[in-house]
Amino acid sequence: MTEQESLNLLSQSSVSKGLMVIARKVFNMERVSEKETLKLFKEADLGFLGILANYIREKKNKNYTYYIRNLHIEPTNKCIHDCKFCSYSERNAGQGWEYSPDEIIEIVEKSDTNINEIHIVGGVHPKRDLFYYGNIIQRIKKVRPNIHIKAFSAVELDYMIKLSGLTLFEGLSELKKFGLNSIPGGGAEIFNEKIRNKICKSKSTSKRWLEIHEVAHSLGIPSNATILYGHLENYSDRIDHLNRLRNLQDKTSLFNAFIPLKFKNANNEMSNISEVSVIEDLRNYAVSRIFLDNFPHIKAYWPMIGRELSQISLSFGVDDFDGTINDSTKIYSLAGAEDKNPSMKTEELKTLIKQTGRIPVERDALYREIRV
Ligand code: V47
Ligand code: SF4
């Protein structure tokens, strides 16, 4: 839809003058302020947010929807932290596991040879340092020399680097030498310190999370960012979180994707909090797309929100469907996600994307198109 068509559509509806001012800014690709974003969260309806978010989505990523052939490996659920929302760690799941380096290599060896990316995220094991994980990365690269390794949330990195007695810069440089290519977006949760202290007190601070991504970017290691939403936070807290990310991206430009993670309430210490509605999920995707004008991609993580909501999210700012994953991911299935064995063939991913009228584009980990 063109800018004029979108404006015409909006002016026919009962949109307030204040919201129309924001709409014009968006159609001129101007940055929206925190105050304006609060107005969007509080006053705009879903249709209005969808038109704005979709306009930006199509300006940035046309009618394309990206997906990747990837494999998720969770090395362990043993963890020094006790995040209240976690359903996955040994403490909360009641059962601990850890793959040995040989078992991890076996998983890689057995995986599809077309895979382009391995995503590795797990618990923060008390005894595993940077060299332990670095050696695993090095061994994976021997098996699959061209694979992109996106591994370890900032919280895992923080601990393994400290345990090895290195500075952040030294630790990340070492990991890069071992073969680390990028960093996933986990561990960000919510940056507001008061809420962070309530839901994951022992975890790396917000300042540290941002510092780790900034140092990684300075070393040429790109990364993703997430938010855990739909628990104790309010709209201002979400905007504050987005703003800290937008400010860092202004400095470094090395965030690839933003991934909103909906709080799931099964089997954790926050089960008393109801999950937010699907409407709220879509509003949150849309506002994220509108605010994060310097993030190239917004990702829907389908194992968490399901296939159908992921399809609908493509009209609310999302342009990335993540990937084929595999069937061993437990973080969300234990927290109550519908899909207990998340795994999708590329044909199914493509069909889901085509059903929404979008064009599926297979990408590599850096969003370069792969033609097969
Ligand atoms: O940081 C844990 C979240 C994250 C729950 O970079 C929960 O491509 C909802 O980082 N309800 C880890 N969320 C996963 C992660 C990730 C996932 C997909 C793609 C990428 C990427 C990164 O999982 C944690 C936390 O925010 N999480 N428990 C829960 N009950
Ligand atoms: Fe550990 Fe991650 Fe669970 Fe927190 S969310 S307890 S850091 S596994």
mmCIF file of C-alpha atoms and ligand atoms in Angstrom:
data_model
loop_
_atom_site.group_PDB
_atom_site.id
_atom_site.type_symbol
_atom_site.label_atom_id
_atom_site.label_comp_id
_atom_site.label_asym_id
_atom_site.label_seq_id
_atom_site.Cartn_x
_atom_site.Cartn_y
_atom_site.Cartn_z
ATOM 1 C CA MET A 1 0.000 0.000 0.000
ATOM 2 C CA THR A 2 1.331 3.482 -0.823
ATOM 3 C CA GLU A 3 1.684 6.256 1.735
ATOM 4 C CA GLN A 4 -1.302 8.099 0.235
ATOM 5 C CA GLU A 5 -3.496 4.984 0.168
ATOM 6 C CA SER A 6 -2.656 4.257 3.780
ATOM 7 C CA LEU A 7 -3.384 7.857 4.811
ATOM 8 C CA ASN A 8 -6.698 7.777 2.936
ATOM 9 C CA LEU A 9 -7.657 4.572 4.656
ATOM 10 C CA LEU A 10 -6.841 5.999 8.055
ATOM 11 C CA SER A 11 -8.608 9.318 7.483
ATOM 12 C CA GLN A 12 -11.831 7.430 6.685
ATOM 13 C CA SER A 13 -11.760 5.822 10.133
ATOM 14 C CA SER A 14 -12.333 7.521 13.460
ATOM 15 C CA VAL A 15 -8.656 8.057 14.215
ATOM 16 C CA SER A 16 -7.824 10.993 16.517
ATOM 17 C CA LYS A 17 -5.781 13.983 15.306
ATOM 18 C CA GLY A 18 -2.921 13.033 17.625
ATOM 19 C CA LEU A 19 -2.679 9.546 16.136
ATOM 20 C CA MET A 20 -2.839 10.941 12.592
ATOM 21 C CA VAL A 21 0.212 13.126 13.415
ATOM 22 C CA ILE A 22 2.099 9.955 14.357
ATOM 23 C CA ALA A 23 0.846 8.180 11.216
ATOM 24 C CA ARG A 24 2.197 10.979 9.010
ATOM 25 C CA LYS A 25 5.577 10.715 10.721
ATOM 26 C CA VAL A 26 5.663 6.985 10.107
ATOM 27 C CA PHE A 27 4.727 7.395 6.429
ATOM 28 C CA ASN A 28 7.581 9.916 6.113
ATOM 29 C CA MET A 29 9.865 7.295 7.722
ATOM 30 C CA GLU A 30 10.524 9.676 10.634
ATOM 31 C CA ARG A 31 11.443 8.340 14.049
ATOM 32 C CA VAL A 32 8.660 8.199 16.663
ATOM 33 C CA SER A 33 9.393 9.356 20.219
ATOM 34 C CA GLU A 34 8.856 7.414 23.441
ATOM 35 C CA LYS A 35 5.902 9.668 24.269
ATOM 36 C CA GLU A 36 4.281 9.039 20.890
ATOM 37 C CA THR A 37 4.848 5.315 21.286
ATOM 38 C CA LEU A 38 3.077 5.363 24.640
ATOM 39 C CA LYS A 39 0.146 7.020 22.877
ATOM 40 C CA LEU A 40 0.195 4.238 20.287
ATOM 41 C CA PHE A 41 0.147 1.550 22.970
ATOM 42 C CA LYS A 42 -2.630 3.278 24.930
ATOM 43 C CA GLU A 43 -4.892 4.681 22.228
ATOM 44 C CA ALA A 44 -4.367 3.042 18.854
ATOM 45 C CA ASP A 45 -6.473 0.095 17.796
ATOM 46 C CA LEU A 46 -5.048 -3.038 16.224
ATOM 47 C CA GLY A 47 -6.014 -2.096 12.653
ATOM 48 C CA PHE A 48 -4.289 1.284 12.913
ATOM 49 C CA LEU A 49 -1.101 -0.249 14.339
ATOM 50 C CA GLY A 50 -1.162 -2.904 11.625
ATOM 51 C CA ILE A 51 -1.307 -0.334 8.809
ATOM 52 C CA LEU A 52 1.637 1.613 10.244
ATOM 53 C CA ALA A 53 3.753 -1.446 11.036
ATOM 54 C CA ASN A 54 3.034 -3.050 7.676
ATOM 55 C CA TYR A 55 4.025 0.150 5.882
ATOM 56 C CA ILE A 56 7.462 0.073 7.540
ATOM 57 C CA ARG A 57 7.763 -3.681 7.068
ATOM 58 C CA GLU A 58 7.172 -3.397 3.340
ATOM 59 C CA LYS A 59 9.491 -0.378 2.993
ATOM 60 C CA LYS A 60 12.273 -2.336 4.661
ATOM 61 C CA ASN A 61 11.630 -5.883 3.495
ATOM 62 C CA LYS A 62 9.149 -5.596 0.643
ATOM 63 C CA ASN A 63 6.744 -8.511 0.441
ATOM 64 C CA TYR A 64 9.431 -10.984 1.491
ATOM 65 C CA THR A 65 9.340 -13.260 4.493
ATOM 66 C CA TYR A 66 12.639 -14.799 5.505
ATOM 67 C CA TYR A 67 13.298 -18.249 6.858
ATOM 68 C CA ILE A 68 16.417 -20.298 7.515
ATOM 69 C CA ARG A 69 17.408 -23.955 7.695
ATOM 70 C CA ASN A 70 18.703 -24.129 11.236
ATOM 71 C CA LEU A 71 19.251 -26.446 14.152
ATOM 72 C CA HIS A 72 18.737 -25.561 17.817
ATOM 73 C CA ILE A 73 20.908 -27.244 20.404
ATOM 74 C CA GLU A 74 20.416 -26.772 24.139
ATOM 75 C CA PRO A 75 23.611 -28.084 25.806
ATOM 76 C CA THR A 76 22.229 -28.206 29.360
ATOM 77 C CA ASN A 77 19.410 -27.099 31.638
ATOM 78 C CA LYS A 78 21.681 -26.920 34.665
ATOM 79 C CA CYS A 79 21.752 -23.280 35.684
ATOM 80 C CA ILE A 80 23.161 -21.060 38.425
ATOM 81 C CA HIS A 81 20.226 -18.644 38.074
ATOM 82 C CA ASP A 82 16.664 -18.940 39.291
ATOM 83 C CA CYS A 83 14.559 -16.835 36.965
ATOM 84 C CA LYS A 84 10.967 -16.925 38.140
ATOM 85 C CA PHE A 85 9.585 -17.321 34.601
ATOM 86 C CA CYS A 86 11.792 -20.275 33.734
ATOM 87 C CA SER A 87 10.139 -23.669 33.246
ATOM 88 C CA TYR A 88 13.231 -25.194 31.810
ATOM 89 C CA SER A 89 16.100 -25.191 34.301
ATOM 90 C CA GLU A 90 16.832 -28.265 36.383
ATOM 91 C CA ARG A 91 15.509 -26.460 39.457
ATOM 92 C CA ASN A 92 12.102 -25.827 37.882
ATOM 93 C CA ALA A 93 11.764 -28.798 35.501
ATOM 94 C CA GLY A 94 12.776 -31.202 38.286
ATOM 95 C CA GLN A 95 15.094 -33.091 35.982
ATOM 96 C CA GLY A 96 18.561 -32.094 34.844
ATOM 97 C CA TRP A 97 20.395 -32.965 31.658
ATOM 98 C CA GLU A 98 23.616 -32.083 29.963
ATOM 99 C CA TYR A 99 24.898 -33.222 26.583
ATOM 100 C CA SER A 100 28.570 -34.139 26.533
ATOM 101 C CA PRO A 101 30.701 -32.513 23.807
ATOM 102 C CA ASP A 102 30.653 -35.869 21.960
ATOM 103 C CA GLU A 103 26.845 -35.973 22.086
ATOM 104 C CA ILE A 104 26.655 -32.432 20.695
ATOM 105 C CA ILE A 105 28.966 -33.380 17.850
ATOM 106 C CA GLU A 106 26.819 -36.445 17.179
ATOM 107 C CA ILE A 107 23.701 -34.237 16.923
ATOM 108 C CA VAL A 108 25.531 -32.036 14.418
ATOM 109 C CA GLU A 109 26.820 -34.990 12.407
ATOM 110 C CA LYS A 110 23.316 -36.454 12.161
ATOM 111 C CA SER A 111 21.719 -33.152 11.136
ATOM 112 C CA ASP A 112 20.632 -32.211 7.631
ATOM 113 C CA THR A 113 23.639 -31.162 5.541
ATOM 114 C CA ASN A 114 21.672 -28.218 4.102
ATOM 115 C CA ILE A 115 21.550 -26.467 7.474
ATOM 116 C CA ASN A 116 23.039 -22.978 7.443
ATOM 117 C CA GLU A 117 22.970 -22.036 11.097
ATOM 118 C CA ILE A 118 23.326 -23.721 14.472
ATOM 119 C CA HIS A 119 21.679 -21.874 17.348
ATOM 120 C CA ILE A 120 23.030 -22.856 20.777
ATOM 121 C CA VAL A 121 21.393 -21.573 23.970
ATOM 122 C CA GLY A 122 20.973 -23.231 27.336
ATOM 123 C CA GLY A 123 21.335 -22.882 31.085
ATOM 124 C CA VAL A 124 24.325 -21.214 32.759
ATOM 125 C CA HIS A 125 26.252 -24.276 33.947
ATOM 126 C CA PRO A 126 28.319 -23.539 37.082
ATOM 127 C CA LYS A 127 31.451 -25.329 35.851
ATOM 128 C CA ARG A 128 31.641 -24.775 32.096
ATOM 129 C CA ASP A 129 33.961 -21.984 31.026
ATOM 130 C CA LEU A 130 34.685 -20.287 27.731
ATOM 131 C CA PHE A 131 37.336 -22.811 26.716
ATOM 132 C CA TYR A 132 34.958 -25.733 27.242
ATOM 133 C CA TYR A 133 32.376 -24.172 24.930
ATOM 134 C CA GLY A 134 35.034 -22.767 22.590
ATOM 135 C CA ASN A 135 36.324 -26.288 21.981
ATOM 136 C CA ILE A 136 32.811 -27.481 21.166
ATOM 137 C CA ILE A 137 32.434 -24.673 18.623
ATOM 138 C CA GLN A 138 35.794 -25.580 17.122
ATOM 139 C CA ARG A 139 34.770 -29.237 16.823
ATOM 140 C CA ILE A 140 31.443 -28.300 15.200
ATOM 141 C CA LYS A 141 33.330 -26.230 12.629
ATOM 142 C CA LYS A 142 35.508 -29.260 11.822
ATOM 143 C CA VAL A 143 32.375 -31.272 11.038
ATOM 144 C CA ARG A 144 30.613 -28.419 9.188
ATOM 145 C CA PRO A 145 33.240 -25.839 8.143
ATOM 146 C CA ASN A 146 30.743 -23.466 6.518
ATOM 147 C CA ILE A 147 28.072 -23.460 9.196
ATOM 148 C CA HIS A 148 27.235 -20.202 10.978
ATOM 149 C CA ILE A 149 27.296 -20.596 14.761
ATOM 150 C CA LYS A 150 24.934 -18.272 16.636
ATOM 151 C CA ALA A 151 25.572 -19.169 20.231
ATOM 152 C CA PHE A 152 25.173 -18.242 23.886
ATOM 153 C CA SER A 153 23.000 -15.489 25.265
ATOM 154 C CA ALA A 154 24.762 -12.525 26.869
ATOM 155 C CA VAL A 155 23.977 -14.072 30.269
ATOM 156 C CA GLU A 156 25.774 -17.321 29.417
ATOM 157 C CA LEU A 157 28.664 -15.349 27.911
ATOM 158 C CA ASP A 158 28.960 -13.139 30.976
ATOM 159 C CA TYR A 159 29.430 -16.150 33.252
ATOM 160 C CA MET A 160 31.688 -18.284 31.053
ATOM 161 C CA ILE A 161 34.008 -15.336 30.375
ATOM 162 C CA LYS A 162 34.255 -14.414 34.074
ATOM 163 C CA LEU A 163 34.897 -18.059 34.979
ATOM 164 C CA SER A 164 37.818 -18.062 32.557
ATOM 165 C CA GLY A 165 39.313 -14.951 34.162
ATOM 166 C CA LEU A 166 39.167 -12.886 30.978
ATOM 167 C CA THR A 167 37.840 -9.417 30.249
ATOM 168 C CA LEU A 168 34.763 -9.117 28.081
ATOM 169 C CA PHE A 169 36.832 -7.976 25.123
ATOM 170 C CA GLU A 170 39.342 -10.824 25.555
ATOM 171 C CA GLY A 171 36.628 -13.429 26.073
ATOM 172 C CA LEU A 172 34.590 -12.466 23.028
ATOM 173 C CA SER A 173 37.767 -12.218 20.911
ATOM 174 C CA GLU A 174 38.703 -15.762 21.983
ATOM 175 C CA LEU A 175 35.259 -17.092 21.142
ATOM 176 C CA LYS A 176 35.418 -15.418 17.757
ATOM 177 C CA LYS A 177 38.722 -17.191 17.130
ATOM 178 C CA PHE A 178 37.099 -20.492 18.121
ATOM 179 C CA GLY A 179 34.439 -19.881 15.461
ATOM 180 C CA LEU A 180 31.571 -17.979 17.107
ATOM 181 C CA ASN A 181 29.810 -16.016 14.354
ATOM 182 C CA SER A 182 26.952 -14.240 16.115
ATOM 183 C CA ILE A 183 25.060 -13.953 19.384
ATOM 184 C CA PRO A 184 21.365 -14.734 19.907
ATOM 185 C CA GLY A 185 19.074 -12.257 21.617
ATOM 186 C CA GLY A 186 18.222 -14.085 24.840
ATOM 187 C CA GLY A 187 18.710 -12.922 28.401
ATOM 188 C CA ALA A 188 17.482 -9.384 27.742
ATOM 189 C CA GLU A 189 14.143 -10.106 29.483
ATOM 190 C CA ILE A 190 13.074 -6.632 30.562
ATOM 191 C CA PHE A 191 15.620 -3.892 31.144
ATOM 192 C CA ASN A 192 13.631 -1.982 33.775
ATOM 193 C CA GLU A 193 15.755 -2.692 36.861
ATOM 194 C CA LYS A 194 12.888 -2.931 39.360
ATOM 195 C CA ILE A 195 11.031 -5.575 37.372
ATOM 196 C CA ARG A 196 14.209 -7.364 36.376
ATOM 197 C CA ASN A 197 15.029 -7.686 40.095
ATOM 198 C CA LYS A 198 11.622 -9.194 40.711
ATOM 199 C CA ILE A 199 11.701 -11.795 37.943
ATOM 200 C CA CYS A 200 15.396 -12.646 37.494
ATOM 201 C CA LYS A 201 17.387 -10.987 40.253
ATOM 202 C CA SER A 202 20.623 -12.945 39.941
ATOM 203 C CA LYS A 203 20.917 -12.579 36.173
ATOM 204 C CA SER A 204 23.399 -10.201 34.489
ATOM 205 C CA THR A 205 22.175 -6.615 34.778
ATOM 206 C CA SER A 206 20.561 -4.757 31.892
ATOM 207 C CA LYS A 207 23.656 -2.559 31.670
ATOM 208 C CA ARG A 208 25.856 -5.662 31.372
ATOM 209 C CA TRP A 209 23.596 -7.227 28.706
ATOM 210 C CA LEU A 210 23.888 -4.086 26.599
ATOM 211 C CA GLU A 211 27.642 -3.855 27.234
ATOM 212 C CA ILE A 212 28.182 -7.445 26.050
ATOM 213 C CA HIS A 213 26.319 -6.779 22.803
ATOM 214 C CA GLU A 214 28.188 -3.491 22.325
ATOM 215 C CA VAL A 215 31.602 -5.143 22.770
ATOM 216 C CA ALA A 216 30.540 -8.001 20.461
ATOM 217 C CA HIS A 217 29.510 -5.478 17.816
ATOM 218 C CA SER A 218 32.837 -3.657 18.197
ATOM 219 C CA LEU A 219 34.513 -6.981 17.329
ATOM 220 C CA GLY A 220 32.308 -7.411 14.271
ATOM 221 C CA ILE A 221 30.100 -10.055 15.906
ATOM 222 C CA PRO A 222 26.449 -9.310 15.040
ATOM 223 C CA SER A 223 23.600 -10.208 17.369
ATOM 224 C CA ASN A 224 19.866 -10.277 17.981
ATOM 225 C CA ALA A 225 17.801 -8.744 20.751
ATOM 226 C CA THR A 226 14.700 -9.925 22.596
ATOM 227 C CA ILE A 227 12.152 -8.695 25.109
ATOM 228 C CA LEU A 228 10.198 -10.918 27.468
ATOM 229 C CA TYR A 229 6.781 -9.258 27.632
ATOM 230 C CA GLY A 230 3.364 -9.936 29.100
ATOM 231 C CA HIS A 231 4.173 -10.348 32.816
ATOM 232 C CA LEU A 232 4.732 -7.543 35.376
ATOM 233 C CA GLU A 233 5.862 -4.838 32.966
ATOM 234 C CA ASN A 234 3.733 -1.935 31.755
ATOM 235 C CA TYR A 235 3.814 -0.154 28.391
ATOM 236 C CA SER A 236 6.394 2.406 29.590
ATOM 237 C CA ASP A 237 8.702 -0.439 30.615
ATOM 238 C CA ARG A 238 8.407 -2.005 27.163
ATOM 239 C CA ILE A 239 9.166 1.349 25.525
ATOM 240 C CA ASP A 240 12.147 1.919 27.831
ATOM 241 C CA HIS A 241 13.454 -1.503 26.770
ATOM 242 C CA LEU A 242 13.003 -0.718 23.076
ATOM 243 C CA ASN A 243 14.619 2.673 23.555
ATOM 244 C CA ARG A 244 17.778 1.255 25.136
ATOM 245 C CA LEU A 245 18.063 -1.113 22.161
ATOM 246 C CA ARG A 246 17.409 1.622 19.611
ATOM 247 C CA ASN A 247 20.097 3.811 21.227
ATOM 248 C CA LEU A 248 22.680 1.017 21.063
ATOM 249 C CA GLN A 249 21.764 0.200 17.482
ATOM 250 C CA ASP A 250 22.298 3.882 16.582
ATOM 251 C CA LYS A 251 25.885 3.443 17.788
ATOM 252 C CA THR A 252 26.739 0.026 16.320
ATOM 253 C CA SER A 253 24.193 -1.001 13.635
ATOM 254 C CA LEU A 254 24.995 -4.668 14.254
ATOM 255 C CA PHE A 255 21.697 -5.950 15.599
ATOM 256 C CA ASN A 256 20.022 -8.092 12.954
ATOM 257 C CA ALA A 257 16.638 -8.975 14.406
ATOM 258 C CA PHE A 258 14.375 -8.116 17.288
ATOM 259 C CA ILE A 259 12.374 -11.007 18.711
ATOM 260 C CA PRO A 260 9.496 -10.290 21.089
ATOM 261 C CA LEU A 261 9.099 -13.311 23.411
ATOM 262 C CA LYS A 262 5.662 -13.747 24.928
ATOM 263 C CA PHE A 263 5.725 -14.855 28.563
ATOM 264 C CA LYS A 264 4.333 -18.409 28.819
ATOM 265 C CA ASN A 265 3.044 -19.349 32.232
ATOM 266 C CA ALA A 266 3.095 -23.161 32.523
ATOM 267 C CA ASN A 267 5.294 -24.880 35.099
ATOM 268 C CA ASN A 268 7.067 -21.863 36.511
ATOM 269 C CA GLU A 269 6.968 -19.610 39.571
ATOM 270 C CA MET A 270 4.949 -16.996 37.715
ATOM 271 C CA SER A 271 2.093 -19.329 36.765
ATOM 272 C CA ASN A 272 -0.318 -17.073 38.666
ATOM 273 C CA ILE A 273 0.106 -14.425 35.941
ATOM 274 C CA SER A 274 -2.270 -14.902 32.998
ATOM 275 C CA GLU A 275 -0.807 -14.887 29.519
ATOM 276 C CA VAL A 276 -1.628 -11.826 27.399
ATOM 277 C CA SER A 277 -4.094 -12.116 24.520
ATOM 278 C CA VAL A 278 -3.261 -12.713 20.874
ATOM 279 C CA ILE A 279 -4.417 -9.141 20.173
ATOM 280 C CA GLU A 280 -1.805 -7.902 22.634
ATOM 281 C CA ASP A 281 0.856 -10.023 20.900
ATOM 282 C CA LEU A 282 0.025 -8.435 17.546
ATOM 283 C CA ARG A 283 -0.069 -4.924 19.025
ATOM 284 C CA ASN A 284 3.319 -5.547 20.569
ATOM 285 C CA TYR A 285 4.839 -6.780 17.281
ATOM 286 C CA ALA A 286 3.448 -3.737 15.500
ATOM 287 C CA VAL A 287 4.678 -1.190 18.045
ATOM 288 C CA SER A 288 8.113 -2.843 18.092
ATOM 289 C CA ARG A 289 8.285 -2.531 14.287
ATOM 290 C CA ILE A 290 7.227 1.111 14.430
ATOM 291 C CA PHE A 291 9.649 2.115 17.212
ATOM 292 C CA LEU A 292 12.753 0.163 16.165
ATOM 293 C CA ASP A 293 13.298 2.047 12.932
ATOM 294 C CA ASN A 294 16.960 1.036 12.881
ATOM 295 C CA PHE A 295 16.397 -2.729 13.234
ATOM 296 C CA PRO A 296 16.302 -4.441 9.841
ATOM 297 C CA HIS A 297 14.178 -7.417 10.936
ATOM 298 C CA ILE A 298 11.420 -8.414 13.365
ATOM 299 C CA LYS A 299 11.213 -12.135 14.004
ATOM 300 C CA ALA A 300 8.256 -14.260 15.084
ATOM 301 C CA TYR A 301 9.534 -17.286 16.922
ATOM 302 C CA TRP A 302 6.942 -19.803 15.731
ATOM 303 C CA PRO A 303 7.647 -22.578 18.288
ATOM 304 C CA MET A 304 6.475 -20.175 20.960
ATOM 305 C CA ILE A 305 3.440 -18.481 19.424
ATOM 306 C CA GLY A 306 2.373 -21.217 17.028
ATOM 307 C CA ARG A 307 2.090 -21.402 13.267
ATOM 308 C CA GLU A 308 -1.171 -19.478 12.793
ATOM 309 C CA LEU A 309 -0.303 -16.480 14.948
ATOM 310 C CA SER A 310 3.091 -16.360 13.257
ATOM 311 C CA GLN A 311 1.298 -16.173 9.904
ATOM 312 C CA ILE A 312 -0.932 -13.318 11.118
ATOM 313 C CA SER A 313 2.083 -11.486 12.598
ATOM 314 C CA LEU A 314 3.406 -11.062 9.024
ATOM 315 C CA SER A 315 0.809 -8.286 8.625
ATOM 316 C CA PHE A 316 1.903 -6.605 11.873
ATOM 317 C CA GLY A 317 5.561 -5.846 11.199
ATOM 318 C CA VAL A 318 7.131 -9.304 11.232
ATOM 319 C CA ASP A 319 9.266 -10.317 8.234
ATOM 320 C CA ASP A 320 11.205 -13.271 9.644
ATOM 321 C CA PHE A 321 9.733 -16.687 10.416
ATOM 322 C CA ASP A 322 12.913 -18.077 12.027
ATOM 323 C CA GLY A 323 13.468 -21.566 10.672
ATOM 324 C CA THR A 324 13.235 -25.294 10.627
ATOM 325 C CA ILE A 325 14.563 -25.483 14.252
ATOM 326 C CA ASN A 326 14.529 -29.239 15.102
ATOM 327 C CA ASP A 327 12.719 -31.360 17.625
ATOM 328 C CA SER A 328 14.923 -31.031 20.710
ATOM 329 C CA THR A 329 14.017 -27.496 21.832
ATOM 330 C CA LYS A 330 12.530 -27.533 25.306
ATOM 331 C CA ILE A 331 12.523 -23.920 26.504
ATOM 332 C CA TYR A 332 9.001 -23.221 25.293
ATOM 333 C CA SER A 333 7.400 -26.642 25.282
ATOM 334 C CA LEU A 334 7.999 -26.858 29.037
ATOM 335 C CA ALA A 335 6.566 -23.353 29.499
ATOM 336 C CA GLY A 336 3.330 -24.398 27.776
ATOM 337 C CA ALA A 337 3.859 -23.746 24.054
ATOM 338 C CA GLU A 338 1.445 -25.770 21.902
ATOM 339 C CA ASP A 339 4.110 -27.340 19.737
ATOM 340 C CA LYS A 340 5.845 -29.998 21.826
ATOM 341 C CA ASN A 341 8.286 -31.066 19.118
ATOM 342 C CA PRO A 342 9.064 -27.925 17.165
ATOM 343 C CA SER A 343 10.397 -28.800 13.754
ATOM 344 C CA MET A 344 9.250 -27.774 10.296
ATOM 345 C CA LYS A 345 10.256 -28.846 6.851
ATOM 346 C CA THR A 346 11.159 -26.014 4.501
ATOM 347 C CA GLU A 347 8.185 -26.941 2.288
ATOM 348 C CA GLU A 348 5.793 -26.402 5.192
ATOM 349 C CA LEU A 349 7.464 -23.103 6.117
ATOM 350 C CA LYS A 350 7.161 -21.934 2.521
ATOM 351 C CA THR A 351 3.498 -22.968 2.326
ATOM 352 C CA LEU A 352 2.640 -21.130 5.554
ATOM 353 C CA ILE A 353 4.326 -17.984 4.237
ATOM 354 C CA LYS A 354 2.690 -18.227 0.783
ATOM 355 C CA GLN A 355 -0.761 -18.671 2.356
ATOM 356 C CA THR A 356 -0.405 -15.109 3.726
ATOM 357 C CA GLY A 357 0.382 -13.659 0.296
ATOM 358 C CA ARG A 358 4.057 -13.111 1.121
ATOM 359 C CA ILE A 359 7.064 -14.351 -0.820
ATOM 360 C CA PRO A 360 9.196 -16.882 1.091
ATOM 361 C CA VAL A 361 12.922 -16.184 0.893
ATOM 362 C CA GLU A 362 15.433 -18.645 2.244
ATOM 363 C CA ARG A 363 18.199 -16.710 3.963
ATOM 364 C CA ASP A 364 21.540 -17.385 5.608
ATOM 365 C CA ALA A 365 22.294 -16.222 9.147
ATOM 366 C CA LEU A 366 23.143 -12.728 7.868
ATOM 367 C CA TYR A 367 19.923 -12.414 5.828
ATOM 368 C CA ARG A 368 21.583 -13.000 2.481
ATOM 369 C CA GLU A 369 19.263 -14.763 0.073
ATOM 370 C CA ILE A 370 20.019 -18.415 -0.642
ATOM 371 C CA ARG A 371 18.985 -19.686 -4.041
ATOM 372 C CA VAL A 372 18.615 -23.457 -4.184
HETATM 373 O O1 V47 B 1 16.090 -15.236 27.535
HETATM 374 C C1 V47 B 1 12.421 -18.358 29.069
HETATM 375 C C2 V47 B 1 12.894 -16.769 27.161
HETATM 376 C C3 V47 B 1 14.896 -16.785 26.086
HETATM 377 C C4 V47 B 1 10.242 -18.294 29.082
HETATM 378 O O2 V47 B 1 18.259 -14.820 18.773
HETATM 379 C C5 V47 B 1 10.708 -17.524 28.004
HETATM 380 O O3 V47 B 1 17.298 -15.849 17.114
HETATM 381 C C6 V47 B 1 8.556 -17.025 27.411
HETATM 382 O O4 V47 B 1 16.988 -16.176 23.375
HETATM 383 N N1 V47 B 1 8.045 -17.715 28.451
HETATM 384 C C7 V47 B 1 15.905 -17.691 25.373
HETATM 385 N N2 V47 B 1 9.874 -16.906 27.168
HETATM 386 C C8 V47 B 1 15.521 -17.927 23.914
HETATM 387 C C9 V47 B 1 16.189 -16.962 22.973
HETATM 388 C C10 V47 B 1 15.883 -16.979 21.509
HETATM 389 C C11 V47 B 1 14.800 -17.685 21.012
HETATM 390 C C12 V47 B 1 14.577 -17.673 19.658
HETATM 391 C C13 V47 B 1 15.407 -17.018 18.772
HETATM 392 C C14 V47 B 1 16.493 -16.317 19.286
HETATM 393 C C15 V47 B 1 17.405 -15.612 18.347
HETATM 394 C C16 V47 B 1 16.726 -16.283 20.661
HETATM 395 O O5 V47 B 1 13.702 -17.523 26.292
HETATM 396 C C17 V47 B 1 15.222 -16.313 27.474
HETATM 397 C C18 V47 B 1 13.842 -15.889 27.960
HETATM 398 O O6 V47 B 1 13.566 -14.566 27.616
HETATM 399 N N3 V47 B 1 12.050 -17.575 28.047
HETATM 400 N N4 V47 B 1 11.300 -18.821 29.703
HETATM 401 C C19 V47 B 1 8.836 -18.374 29.297
HETATM 402 N N5 V47 B 1 8.306 -19.027 30.333
HETATM 403 FE FE1 SF4 B 2 18.795 -20.174 33.774
HETATM 404 FE FE2 SF4 B 2 17.962 -19.132 31.463
HETATM 405 FE FE3 SF4 B 2 16.231 -20.448 33.051
HETATM 406 FE FE4 SF4 B 2 17.174 -18.072 33.808
HETATM 407 S S1 SF4 B 2 15.882 -18.452 31.967
HETATM 408 S S2 SF4 B 2 17.014 -19.918 35.100
HETATM 409 S S3 SF4 B 2 19.258 -18.096 33.011
HETATM 410 S S4 SF4 B 2 17.979 -21.328 32.017
#
